[in-house]
Coordinates of C-alpha atoms and ligand atoms in Angstrom, one line a residue:
M1 CA 8.3 24.8 2.1
T2 CA 7.3 21.3 1.8
K3 CA 8.2 19.5 -1.3
I4 CA 6.3 16.2 -1.9
Y5 CA 7.9 13.9 -4.7
Y6 CA 5.6 11.1 -5.8
F7 CA 5.8 8.1 -8.4
S8 CA 2.4 6.6 -9.4
G9 CA 1.2 4.1 -11.9
T10 CA -2.4 3.7 -10.9
G11 CA -3.0 6.7 -8.6
N12 CA -2.6 5.1 -5.1
S13 CA 0.7 7.0 -4.3
F14 CA -0.6 10.1 -6.0
W15 CA -3.8 10.0 -3.8
T16 CA -1.8 9.7 -0.7
A17 CA 0.8 12.6 -1.9
K18 CA -2.1 14.8 -2.6
K19 CA -3.9 14.0 0.9
I20 CA -0.7 14.7 2.8
M21 CA -0.4 18.0 0.8
Q22 CA -3.9 19.1 1.8
S23 CA -3.4 17.9 5.4
I24 CA -0.2 20.1 5.9
C25 CA -1.8 23.2 4.2
E26 CA -4.9 22.9 6.5
I27 CA -2.9 22.7 9.7
N28 CA -0.1 25.0 8.8
H29 CA -1.4 27.9 6.6
S30 CA 2.1 29.6 6.4
D31 CA 3.7 26.4 4.9
K32 CA 3.9 26.3 1.1
C33 CA 3.5 22.7 -0.4
R34 CA 4.5 21.7 -3.9
L35 CA 3.9 18.3 -5.6
F36 CA 6.5 16.9 -8.1
N37 CA 6.4 13.9 -10.3
I38 CA 9.6 11.8 -9.7
G39 CA 9.3 10.4 -13.3
V40 CA 9.8 14.0 -14.6
E41 CA 12.3 15.2 -12.0
E42 CA 14.5 12.1 -12.4
Q43 CA 15.3 13.2 -15.9
N44 CA 17.2 16.4 -14.8
E45 CA 20.9 16.0 -15.0
K46 CA 21.3 17.6 -11.4
I47 CA 18.7 17.4 -8.7
L48 CA 19.0 19.9 -5.7
I49 CA 16.1 19.7 -3.2
E50 CA 15.9 22.6 -0.8
A51 CA 13.0 22.7 1.6
N52 CA 11.9 22.5 5.2
T53 CA 10.6 19.1 4.7
V54 CA 10.7 16.6 1.8
V55 CA 8.2 13.7 1.6
L56 CA 8.7 10.8 -1.1
V57 CA 5.7 8.8 -1.8
F58 CA 6.0 5.6 -4.2
P59 CA 4.7 2.1 -4.6
C60 CA 6.6 -1.1 -3.6
Y61 CA 7.7 -3.1 -6.7
A62 CA 8.8 -6.7 -6.0
Y63 CA 9.8 -6.0 -2.4
G64 CA 11.8 -2.9 -3.6
M65 CA 11.8 0.5 -5.1
P66 CA 10.9 1.5 -8.7
L67 CA 14.1 1.9 -10.6
A68 CA 13.1 5.6 -11.5
V69 CA 12.6 6.4 -7.8
K70 CA 16.0 4.7 -7.0
R71 CA 17.9 6.7 -9.6
F72 CA 16.1 9.8 -8.3
V73 CA 17.0 9.5 -4.6
K74 CA 20.6 8.6 -5.4
K75 CA 20.9 11.5 -7.8
A76 CA 19.3 14.0 -5.5
V77 CA 21.3 16.4 -3.0
F78 CA 19.1 17.1 -0.1
K79 CA 19.3 20.4 1.5
T80 CA 16.6 19.7 4.2
P81 CA 16.5 18.8 7.9
Y82 CA 13.7 16.2 7.5
V83 CA 12.8 13.5 5.0
V84 CA 9.7 11.5 4.9
S85 CA 9.2 8.2 3.0
L86 CA 6.0 6.7 2.4
V87 CA 5.5 3.5 0.5
T88 CA 2.0 2.3 -0.8
F89 CA 1.8 -1.3 -1.2
G90 CA -0.5 -4.2 -2.2
S91 CA 0.1 -7.1 0.3
N92 CA 3.6 -7.2 1.6
P93 CA 6.2 -4.5 0.9
R94 CA 8.9 -6.5 2.9
G95 CA 12.3 -4.5 2.6
T96 CA 11.3 -1.6 0.3
L97 CA 11.7 1.0 3.2
G98 CA 15.2 -0.6 4.2
A99 CA 16.3 -0.4 0.5
L100 CA 15.6 3.3 0.6
K101 CA 17.1 4.0 4.0
R102 CA 20.2 2.4 2.8
I103 CA 20.5 5.1 0.2
L104 CA 19.3 8.1 2.5
D105 CA 21.8 7.1 5.1
K106 CA 24.6 8.2 2.6
K107 CA 23.0 11.7 2.5
E108 CA 23.3 14.2 5.3
I109 CA 19.9 14.4 6.6
H110 CA 19.2 14.7 10.3
K111 CA 15.7 13.5 10.7
L112 CA 14.1 10.6 9.0
F113 CA 10.5 9.1 9.2
F114 CA 9.2 6.0 7.3
A115 CA 5.8 4.7 6.9
L116 CA 3.9 2.1 5.0
I117 CA 0.5 2.9 3.6
P118 CA -1.6 -0.3 2.6
S119 CA -3.4 0.2 -0.7
V120 CA -5.3 -1.8 -3.5
E121 CA -3.0 -4.2 -5.2
N122 CA -2.4 -3.0 -8.8
Y123 CA -0.5 -5.8 -10.2
T124 CA -3.4 -7.3 -12.1
A125 CA -1.2 -8.9 -14.6
M126 CA -0.1 -11.2 -11.9
F127 CA -2.7 -11.4 -9.4
G128 CA -5.9 -10.6 -11.7
S129 CA -8.5 -7.8 -11.0
P130 CA -9.1 -7.0 -7.4
K131 CA -12.5 -7.8 -5.9
P132 CA -14.8 -5.0 -5.0
E133 CA -14.9 -6.0 -1.3
L134 CA -11.1 -6.0 -1.1
I135 CA -10.8 -2.7 -2.8
K136 CA -13.2 -1.2 -0.3
R137 CA -11.3 -2.5 2.7
R138 CA -7.9 -1.5 1.3
L139 CA -9.2 2.1 0.5
Q140 CA -10.1 2.5 4.0
L141 CA -6.8 1.2 5.3
Q142 CA -5.1 3.6 2.8
E143 CA -7.2 6.6 4.2
E144 CA -6.5 5.7 7.8
T145 CA -2.7 5.2 7.3
T146 CA -2.3 8.4 5.2
K147 CA -4.2 10.4 7.9
D148 CA -1.8 9.0 10.5
A149 CA 1.4 9.9 8.4
A150 CA 0.1 13.4 8.0
V151 CA 0.0 13.8 11.8
D152 CA 3.4 12.4 12.1
I153 CA 4.7 14.7 9.4
I154 CA 3.1 17.7 11.0
E155 CA 4.6 16.6 14.4
R156 CA 8.0 16.2 12.6
N157 CA 8.2 12.7 14.1
E158 CA 11.2 10.5 13.5
N159 CA 11.7 6.6 13.4
T160 CA 14.0 4.1 11.6
V161 CA 13.6 0.8 9.7
S162 CA 16.1 -2.2 9.3
T163 CA 18.4 -2.0 6.4
F164 CA 19.0 -5.8 6.6
T165 CA 16.8 -7.0 3.7
P166 CA 18.8 -9.8 1.9
F167 CA 15.8 -11.5 0.5
S168 CA 14.1 -8.5 -0.6
S169 CA 17.1 -7.2 -2.3
M170 CA 17.4 -10.5 -4.2
V171 CA 14.0 -10.3 -5.4
S172 CA 14.1 -6.7 -6.3
G173 CA 17.4 -7.3 -8.2
L174 CA 15.6 -10.0 -10.3
F175 CA 12.7 -7.8 -10.8
S176 CA 15.0 -5.0 -12.1
L177 CA 16.6 -7.5 -14.8
G178 CA 13.0 -8.4 -15.8
V179 CA 12.0 -4.8 -16.2
K180 CA 14.6 -4.5 -19.0
I181 CA 12.6 -6.7 -21.3
F182 CA 8.9 -6.7 -19.9
Y183 CA 8.3 -3.7 -22.3
K184 CA 8.7 -6.0 -25.3
H185 CA 5.7 -8.1 -24.1
Y186 CA 2.7 -6.1 -23.8
K187 CA 0.0 -7.0 -26.3
L188 CA -2.5 -4.7 -28.1
S189 CA -6.0 -5.8 -29.0
D190 CA -7.7 -4.5 -32.2
K191 CA -9.9 -2.5 -30.0
C192 CA -7.2 0.3 -29.4
D193 CA -8.5 3.3 -31.1
G194 CA -5.2 5.2 -30.6
C195 CA -6.5 7.7 -28.0
G196 CA -3.1 8.1 -26.6
I197 CA -4.3 8.1 -22.7
C198 CA -1.6 5.4 -22.0
G199 CA 1.0 7.6 -23.3
Q200 CA -0.3 10.5 -21.2
I201 CA -0.3 8.8 -17.8
C202 CA 2.8 6.8 -18.2
P203 CA 4.8 8.3 -15.3
V204 CA 8.2 8.0 -17.3
S205 CA 7.0 8.9 -20.8
A206 CA 7.8 5.2 -22.0
I207 CA 5.0 5.3 -24.6
T208 CA 4.8 7.0 -27.8
M209 CA 2.1 6.9 -30.4
K210 CA 3.1 5.7 -33.8
E211 CA 0.2 5.6 -36.6
K212 CA -2.4 5.6 -33.7
R213 CA -0.7 2.6 -31.9
P214 CA 1.2 2.8 -28.6
V215 CA 4.9 1.9 -28.7
F216 CA 6.4 0.8 -25.7
S217 CA 10.1 1.6 -24.8
S218 CA 12.8 0.5 -22.5
K219 CA 12.0 3.3 -20.1
C220 CA 9.1 1.3 -19.1
E221 CA 9.0 0.8 -15.3
H222 CA 6.2 -1.6 -15.4
C223 CA 3.9 0.4 -13.2
Q224 CA 0.7 -1.1 -14.9
G225 CA -0.8 2.3 -15.5
C226 CA -1.5 1.6 -19.1
V227 CA -2.8 -2.0 -18.6
N228 CA -5.3 -0.8 -15.9
I229 CA -6.2 2.6 -17.1
C230 CA -6.7 2.2 -20.9
P231 CA -10.5 3.1 -21.2
L232 CA -10.9 0.3 -23.8
R233 CA -8.9 -2.2 -21.9
A234 CA -6.9 -3.0 -25.1
I235 CA -3.7 -3.5 -23.6
Q236 CA -2.7 -7.0 -22.0
F237 CA 0.2 -8.2 -20.0
G238 CA 0.6 -11.6 -18.1
R239 CA -2.6 -12.8 -16.7
V240 CA -4.7 -9.7 -17.8
K241 CA -7.2 -10.5 -20.2
F242 CA -8.4 -8.1 -22.8
G243 CA -11.4 -6.3 -21.3
S244 CA -11.1 -7.4 -17.8
P245 CA -11.7 -4.6 -15.2
G246 CA -8.6 -2.4 -14.5
Y247 CA -8.0 -0.6 -11.4
C248 CA -7.4 3.1 -10.9
R249 CA -7.4 4.8 -7.4
P250 CA -11.0 6.2 -7.0
G251 CA -10.8 10.0 -6.7
V252 CA -7.8 10.2 -9.2
Q253 CA -8.3 11.4 -12.7
I254 CA -6.5 10.8 -15.9
E255 CA -5.5 14.5 -15.8
D256 CA -4.0 13.8 -12.3
L257 CA -1.7 11.3 -13.6
S258 CA -0.5 13.2 -16.8
G259 CA 2.7 13.6 -14.9
N260 CA 4.1 16.9 -16.5
L261 CA 1.0 18.8 -15.4
H262 CA 1.8 18.6 -11.7
N263 CA 5.2 20.1 -11.3
N264 CA 3.7 23.6 -10.9
Q265 CA 1.1 22.9 -8.4
C266 CA 1.5 25.3 -5.6
F267 CA -0.6 25.3 -2.6
N268 CA -1.0 28.3 0.1
Ligands
FMN301 C1 5.4 -4.4 -10.9 C2 4.7 -4.4 -9.6 C3 5.2 -5.0 -8.4 C4 4.6 -5.0 -7.2 N1 5.1 -5.6 -6.2 C5 4.6 -5.6 -5.0 C6 5.2 -6.2 -3.7 O1 6.2 -6.8 -3.9 N2 4.5 -6.2 -2.6 C7 3.4 -5.4 -2.6 O2 2.7 -5.4 -1.5 N3 2.9 -4.9 -3.6 C8 3.4 -4.9 -4.7 N4 2.9 -4.2 -5.8 C9 1.7 -3.3 -5.7 C10 1.8 -1.8 -5.6 O3 3.0 -1.6 -4.6 C11 0.5 -1.1 -5.1 O4 -0.5 -1.5 -5.6 C12 0.8 0.3 -5.0 O5 -0.2 0.9 -4.2 C13 0.6 0.9 -6.5 O6 0.7 2.3 -6.4 P1 0.5 3.3 -7.5 O7 -1.2 3.1 -7.8 O8 0.8 4.6 -7.1 O9 1.0 3.0 -9.0 C14 3.4 -4.3 -7.0 C15 3.0 -3.5 -8.3 C16 3.4 -3.8 -9.4 C17 3.0 -2.9 -10.6

C-alpha cells in the first residue's frame, strides 16, 4: 500500500500527488494507492501511518513548511520503511526540505527520499498575478519533475538534504507569527454572492459562512486558495486587487480541492 498525503491551496501539490498516484498504479498493478488530505488528517488526535511507501506532498511557505503539515508530521507515527517528501514551490524553497528532514530524523524510518517540484507561484497577494508565459513554463517544469519523482519512488531511491538552514528557519518562524493574524486582514468586496466555494476548498476548514458571507478563522494557513479560486474574485489580501486574475492549477477542479472528499479515494 502506498499512502500519499497532500496539502494544497491552489492545486499544484494536489496535481503532483495525483500524478504520482497514477504513475505508481500504472507501473505496479498490485500496489494499492490512497490519497489523504493533510488538513483533514492533522485534526485526528492520533495519527498512525502503516504503509509500504508514504509520500508527503505540500507547498513551500516562506522557506518552510505550512504549519498544518508540520503539526501532522510531528504527530504521525510512521510504520513504514520508506518516506518520500515532495515540495512544490514558486521561485526558491530554500530550507523547506531541511526543516522536514529535521522532524523525520526523529522518527524511525530507514529510507528517505526528497525532491523539489518547481510550480507556478500562487502567492498573488505578494507577487501579483502570474503572467501566462511564466505559467506555461512552470507547468511544464512541474510535469517533468513530477515524472522524475515518480520514477525515483518506483525505484525506491534514497537521498538526503542539509538540515542546516538558519536563515530559512528565521524567515519561516516570522511567517508562523504572521499567520496567527493574517486571517483578520482578508477583505471582501460587495460582489461576493455567498456561494461558499471559498469554504469548500479551504484545506483546513478555516472559513465558515455566516449570513452568506465568509468568516475567516485563526485556523487559516494563508494558503491563498480562497483569494485565487473565488469565482467572482471578491476576496482580497495584500497586493491582490479585486477582480485581478487568480491562479488554480489547470486540470484541478474545485471538487478536487474540497478536501474531505478525498480521503476515500482508492486506486487498484
Ligand atoms: C504564504 C505563501 C508563501 C510562499 N512562500 C514561498 C517561498 O518562500 N518560496 C517559494 O518558492 N514559493 C513560495 N510560495 C509559493 C508556493 O509554494 C507554490 O506556488 C506552491 O506550488 C503552491 O502549492 P499549492 O497550489 O498546492 O497550494 C508561497 C506561497 C504562499 C501562499
